[in-house]
Tab-separated table of C-alpha atoms and ligand atoms in Angstrom:
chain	number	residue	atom	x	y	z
A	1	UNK	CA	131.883	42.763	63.168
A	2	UNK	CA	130.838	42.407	66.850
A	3	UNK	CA	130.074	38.891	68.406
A	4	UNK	CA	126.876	38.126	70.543
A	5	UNK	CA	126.023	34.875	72.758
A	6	UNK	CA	122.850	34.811	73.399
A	7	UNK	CA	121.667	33.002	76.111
A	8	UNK	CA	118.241	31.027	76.087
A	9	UNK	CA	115.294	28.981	77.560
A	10	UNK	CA	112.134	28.518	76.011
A	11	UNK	CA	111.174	29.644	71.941
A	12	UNK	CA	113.986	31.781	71.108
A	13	UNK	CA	111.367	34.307	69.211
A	14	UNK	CA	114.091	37.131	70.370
A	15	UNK	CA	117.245	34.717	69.214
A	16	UNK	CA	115.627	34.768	66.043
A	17	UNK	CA	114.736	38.323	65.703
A	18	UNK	CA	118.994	38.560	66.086
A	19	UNK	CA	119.741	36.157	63.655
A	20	UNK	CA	117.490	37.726	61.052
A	21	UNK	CA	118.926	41.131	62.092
A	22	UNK	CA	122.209	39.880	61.426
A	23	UNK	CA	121.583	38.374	58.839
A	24	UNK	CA	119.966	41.642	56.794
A	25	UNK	CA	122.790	43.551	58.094
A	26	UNK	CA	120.720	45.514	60.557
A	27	UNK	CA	123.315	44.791	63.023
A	28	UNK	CA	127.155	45.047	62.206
A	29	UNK	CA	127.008	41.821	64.060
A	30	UNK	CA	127.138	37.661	64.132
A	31	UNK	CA	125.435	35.298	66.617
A	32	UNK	CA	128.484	33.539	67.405
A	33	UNK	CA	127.283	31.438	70.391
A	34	UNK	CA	123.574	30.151	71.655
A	35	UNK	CA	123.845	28.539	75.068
A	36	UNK	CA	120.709	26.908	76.722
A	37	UNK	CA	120.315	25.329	80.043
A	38	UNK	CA	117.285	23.019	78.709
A	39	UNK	CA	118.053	20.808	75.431
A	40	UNK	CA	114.163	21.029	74.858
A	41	UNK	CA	114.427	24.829	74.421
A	42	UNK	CA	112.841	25.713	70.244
A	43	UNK	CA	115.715	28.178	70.605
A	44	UNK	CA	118.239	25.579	70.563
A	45	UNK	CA	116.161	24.057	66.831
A	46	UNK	CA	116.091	28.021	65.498
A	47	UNK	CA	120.064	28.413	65.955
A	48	UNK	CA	120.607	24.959	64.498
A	49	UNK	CA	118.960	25.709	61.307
A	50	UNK	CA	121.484	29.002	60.921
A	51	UNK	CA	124.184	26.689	61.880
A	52	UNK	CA	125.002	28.616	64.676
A	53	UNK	CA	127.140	27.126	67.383
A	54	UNK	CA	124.473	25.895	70.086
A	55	UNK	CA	124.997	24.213	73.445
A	56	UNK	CA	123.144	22.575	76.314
A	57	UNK	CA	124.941	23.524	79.531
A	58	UNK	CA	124.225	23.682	83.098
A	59	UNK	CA	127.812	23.757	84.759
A	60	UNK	CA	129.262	26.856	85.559
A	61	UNK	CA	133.044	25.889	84.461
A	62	UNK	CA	131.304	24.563	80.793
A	63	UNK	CA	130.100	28.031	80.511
A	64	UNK	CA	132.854	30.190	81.038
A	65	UNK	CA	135.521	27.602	79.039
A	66	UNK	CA	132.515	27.638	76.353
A	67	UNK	CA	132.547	31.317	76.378
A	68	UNK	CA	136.326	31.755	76.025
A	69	UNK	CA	136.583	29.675	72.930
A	70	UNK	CA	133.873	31.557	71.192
A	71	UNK	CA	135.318	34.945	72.622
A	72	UNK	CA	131.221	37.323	72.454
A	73	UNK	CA	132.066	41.313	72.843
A	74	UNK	CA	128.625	41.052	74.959
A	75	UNK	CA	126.232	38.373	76.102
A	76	UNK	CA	122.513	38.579	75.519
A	77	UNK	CA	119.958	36.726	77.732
A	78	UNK	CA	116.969	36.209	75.713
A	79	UNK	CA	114.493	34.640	77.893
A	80	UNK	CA	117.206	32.854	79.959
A	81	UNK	CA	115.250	31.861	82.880
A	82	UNK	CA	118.808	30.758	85.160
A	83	UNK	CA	121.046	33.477	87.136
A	84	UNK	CA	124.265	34.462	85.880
A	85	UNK	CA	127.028	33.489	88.442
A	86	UNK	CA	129.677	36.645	89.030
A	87	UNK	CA	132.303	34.218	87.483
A	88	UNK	CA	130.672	35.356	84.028
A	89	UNK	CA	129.309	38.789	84.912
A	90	UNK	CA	133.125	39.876	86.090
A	91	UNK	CA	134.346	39.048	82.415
A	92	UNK	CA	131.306	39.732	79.849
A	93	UNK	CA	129.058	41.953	79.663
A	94	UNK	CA	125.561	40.855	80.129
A	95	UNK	CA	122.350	42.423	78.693
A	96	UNK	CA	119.237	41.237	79.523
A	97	UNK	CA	115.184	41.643	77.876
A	98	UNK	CA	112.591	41.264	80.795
A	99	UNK	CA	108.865	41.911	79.619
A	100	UNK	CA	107.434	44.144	82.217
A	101	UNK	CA	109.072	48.507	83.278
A	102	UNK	CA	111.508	47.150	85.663
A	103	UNK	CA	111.574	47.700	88.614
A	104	UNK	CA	108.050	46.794	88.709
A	105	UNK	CA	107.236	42.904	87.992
A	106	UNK	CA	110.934	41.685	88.438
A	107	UNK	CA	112.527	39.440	90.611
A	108	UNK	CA	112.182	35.422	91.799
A	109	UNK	CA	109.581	34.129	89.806
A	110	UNK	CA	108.754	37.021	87.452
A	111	UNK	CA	109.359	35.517	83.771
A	112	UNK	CA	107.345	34.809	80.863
A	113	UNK	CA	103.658	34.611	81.801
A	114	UNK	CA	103.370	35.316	85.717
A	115	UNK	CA	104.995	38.707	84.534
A	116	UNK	CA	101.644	39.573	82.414
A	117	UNK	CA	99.180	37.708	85.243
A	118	UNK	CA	100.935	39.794	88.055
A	119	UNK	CA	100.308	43.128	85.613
A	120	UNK	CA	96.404	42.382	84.914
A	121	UNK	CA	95.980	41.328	88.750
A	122	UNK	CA	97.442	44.106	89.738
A	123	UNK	CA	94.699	46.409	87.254
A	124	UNK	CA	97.706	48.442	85.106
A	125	UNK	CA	96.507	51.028	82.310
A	126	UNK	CA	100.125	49.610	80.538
A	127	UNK	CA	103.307	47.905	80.744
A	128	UNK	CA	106.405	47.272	78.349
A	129	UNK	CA	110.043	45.918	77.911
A	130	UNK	CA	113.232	46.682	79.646
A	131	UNK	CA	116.433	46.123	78.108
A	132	UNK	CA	118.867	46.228	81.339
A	133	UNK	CA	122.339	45.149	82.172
A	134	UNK	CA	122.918	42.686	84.536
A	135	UNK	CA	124.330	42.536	87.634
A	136	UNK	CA	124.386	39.878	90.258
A	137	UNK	CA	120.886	39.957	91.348
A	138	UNK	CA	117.937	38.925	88.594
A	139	UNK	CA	116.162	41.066	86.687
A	140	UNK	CA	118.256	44.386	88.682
A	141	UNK	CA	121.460	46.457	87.302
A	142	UNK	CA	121.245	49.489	84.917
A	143	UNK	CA	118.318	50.178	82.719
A	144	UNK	CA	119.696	50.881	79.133
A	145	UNK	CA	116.311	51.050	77.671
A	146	UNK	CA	112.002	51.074	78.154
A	147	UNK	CA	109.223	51.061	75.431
A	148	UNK	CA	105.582	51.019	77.054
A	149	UNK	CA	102.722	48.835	75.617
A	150	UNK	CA	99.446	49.413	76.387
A	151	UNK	CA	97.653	46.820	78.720
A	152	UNK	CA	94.132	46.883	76.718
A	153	UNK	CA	90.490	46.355	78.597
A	154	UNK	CA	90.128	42.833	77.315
A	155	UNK	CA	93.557	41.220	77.822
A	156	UNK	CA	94.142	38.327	78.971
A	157	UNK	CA	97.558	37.107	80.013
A	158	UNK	CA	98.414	35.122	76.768
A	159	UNK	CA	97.536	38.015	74.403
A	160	UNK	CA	99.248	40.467	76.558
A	161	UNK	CA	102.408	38.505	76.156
A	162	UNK	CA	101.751	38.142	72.611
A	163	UNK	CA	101.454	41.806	72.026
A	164	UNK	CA	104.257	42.251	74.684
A	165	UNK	CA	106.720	39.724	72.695
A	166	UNK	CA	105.915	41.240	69.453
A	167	UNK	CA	107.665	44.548	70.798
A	168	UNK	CA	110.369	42.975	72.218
A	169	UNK	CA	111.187	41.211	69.056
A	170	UNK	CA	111.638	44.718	67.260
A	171	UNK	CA	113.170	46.622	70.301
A	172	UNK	CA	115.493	44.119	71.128
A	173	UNK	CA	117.097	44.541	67.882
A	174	UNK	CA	117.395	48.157	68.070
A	175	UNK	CA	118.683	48.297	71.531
A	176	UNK	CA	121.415	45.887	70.549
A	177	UNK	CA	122.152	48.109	67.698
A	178	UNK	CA	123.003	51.151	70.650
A	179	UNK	CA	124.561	48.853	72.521
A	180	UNK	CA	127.378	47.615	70.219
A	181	UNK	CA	127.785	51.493	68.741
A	182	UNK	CA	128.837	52.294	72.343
A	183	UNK	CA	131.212	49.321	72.517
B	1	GAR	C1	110.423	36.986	76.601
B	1	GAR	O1	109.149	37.546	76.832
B	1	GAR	C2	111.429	37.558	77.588
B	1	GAR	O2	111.246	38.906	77.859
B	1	GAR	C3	111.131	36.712	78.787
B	1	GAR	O3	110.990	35.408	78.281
B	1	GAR	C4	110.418	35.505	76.961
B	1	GAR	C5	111.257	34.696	76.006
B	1	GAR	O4	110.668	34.649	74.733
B	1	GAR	N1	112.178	36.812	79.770
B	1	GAR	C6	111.935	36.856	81.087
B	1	GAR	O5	110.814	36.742	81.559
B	1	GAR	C7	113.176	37.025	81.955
B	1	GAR	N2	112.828	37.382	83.300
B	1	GAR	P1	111.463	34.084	73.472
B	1	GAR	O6	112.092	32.754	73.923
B	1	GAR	O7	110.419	33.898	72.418
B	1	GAR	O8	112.523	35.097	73.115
């Protein structure tokens, strides 16, 4: 049984889609860990209610000592909006779901819905996920994985993420599933 931390900011609709995938045995896996740098994040209530272990941290050295007591084979960043330091990325690995075909729409200030106004503005026929590993700079490292979604004539930003997210909650789980057979 492998152990993920998943890392979070915001509505943890991907955190969940891991919990119920663990919990269905889609993944030969537990959530051992959820680690948030905002104590507002939803994601923090969703791992709560499957009494999963769930911290608030911001310091670097709470982190790593947090992540050594709960031991993950990998770390997942589900719409973590911080940067890893190197401290972490020397010891774990670190997968990351960004909702845009890296290496287009990544970077400083690409997350959540700037991704999907900086698509439209920018007039694309479609988009998609990437599930990538990380390395020290954001949103760069080795692609593992790419589904395309089609950017349709009447989107708008919010129900391109929508119909972005609702990919990302499947993929996600299927990606993990490679990931850990390759462990
Ligand atoms: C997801 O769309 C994820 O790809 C994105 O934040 C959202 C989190 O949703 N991540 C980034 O933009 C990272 N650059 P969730 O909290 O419902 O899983």
């Amino acid at each position: 049984m492998y152990k993920i931390a998943v890392f979070v900011s915001g509505g943890g609709s991907n955190l969940q889609a891991i919990i119920d995938a663990c919990d269905s045995g889609k993944l030969n896996a537990t959530v051992c860990l959820v680690v948030s740098n905002k104590n507002t994040a939803f994601a923090l209530e969703r791992a709560e209610k499957s009494r999963i272990p769930n911290f608030c941290l911001t310091a670097e050295s709470e982190i790593l000592a947090t992540l050594e007591k709960f031991n993950p084979n990998i770390i997942f960043l589900a719409g973590y909006l911080k940067k890893i330091p190197p401290s972490i990325l020397e010891k774990y690995d670190v997968y990351n779901i960004h909702p845009a075909l890296l290496p287009k729409y990544g970077g400083k200030g690409m997350y959540g819905i700037n991704v999907h106004k900086a698509v439209l503005a920018a007039g694309e026929s479609e988009t998609g996920v990437t599930i990538h590993k990380i390395d020290s700079d954001y949103d760069k490292g080795t692609i593992i994985a790419q589904k395309k979604v089609a950017v349709l004539p009447n989107d708008t930003a919010e129900t391109l993420a929508a119909r972005v997210l609702a990919h990302e909650n499947i993929f996600i789980v299927e990606v993990i599933s490679q990931i850990l057979s390759e462990c």
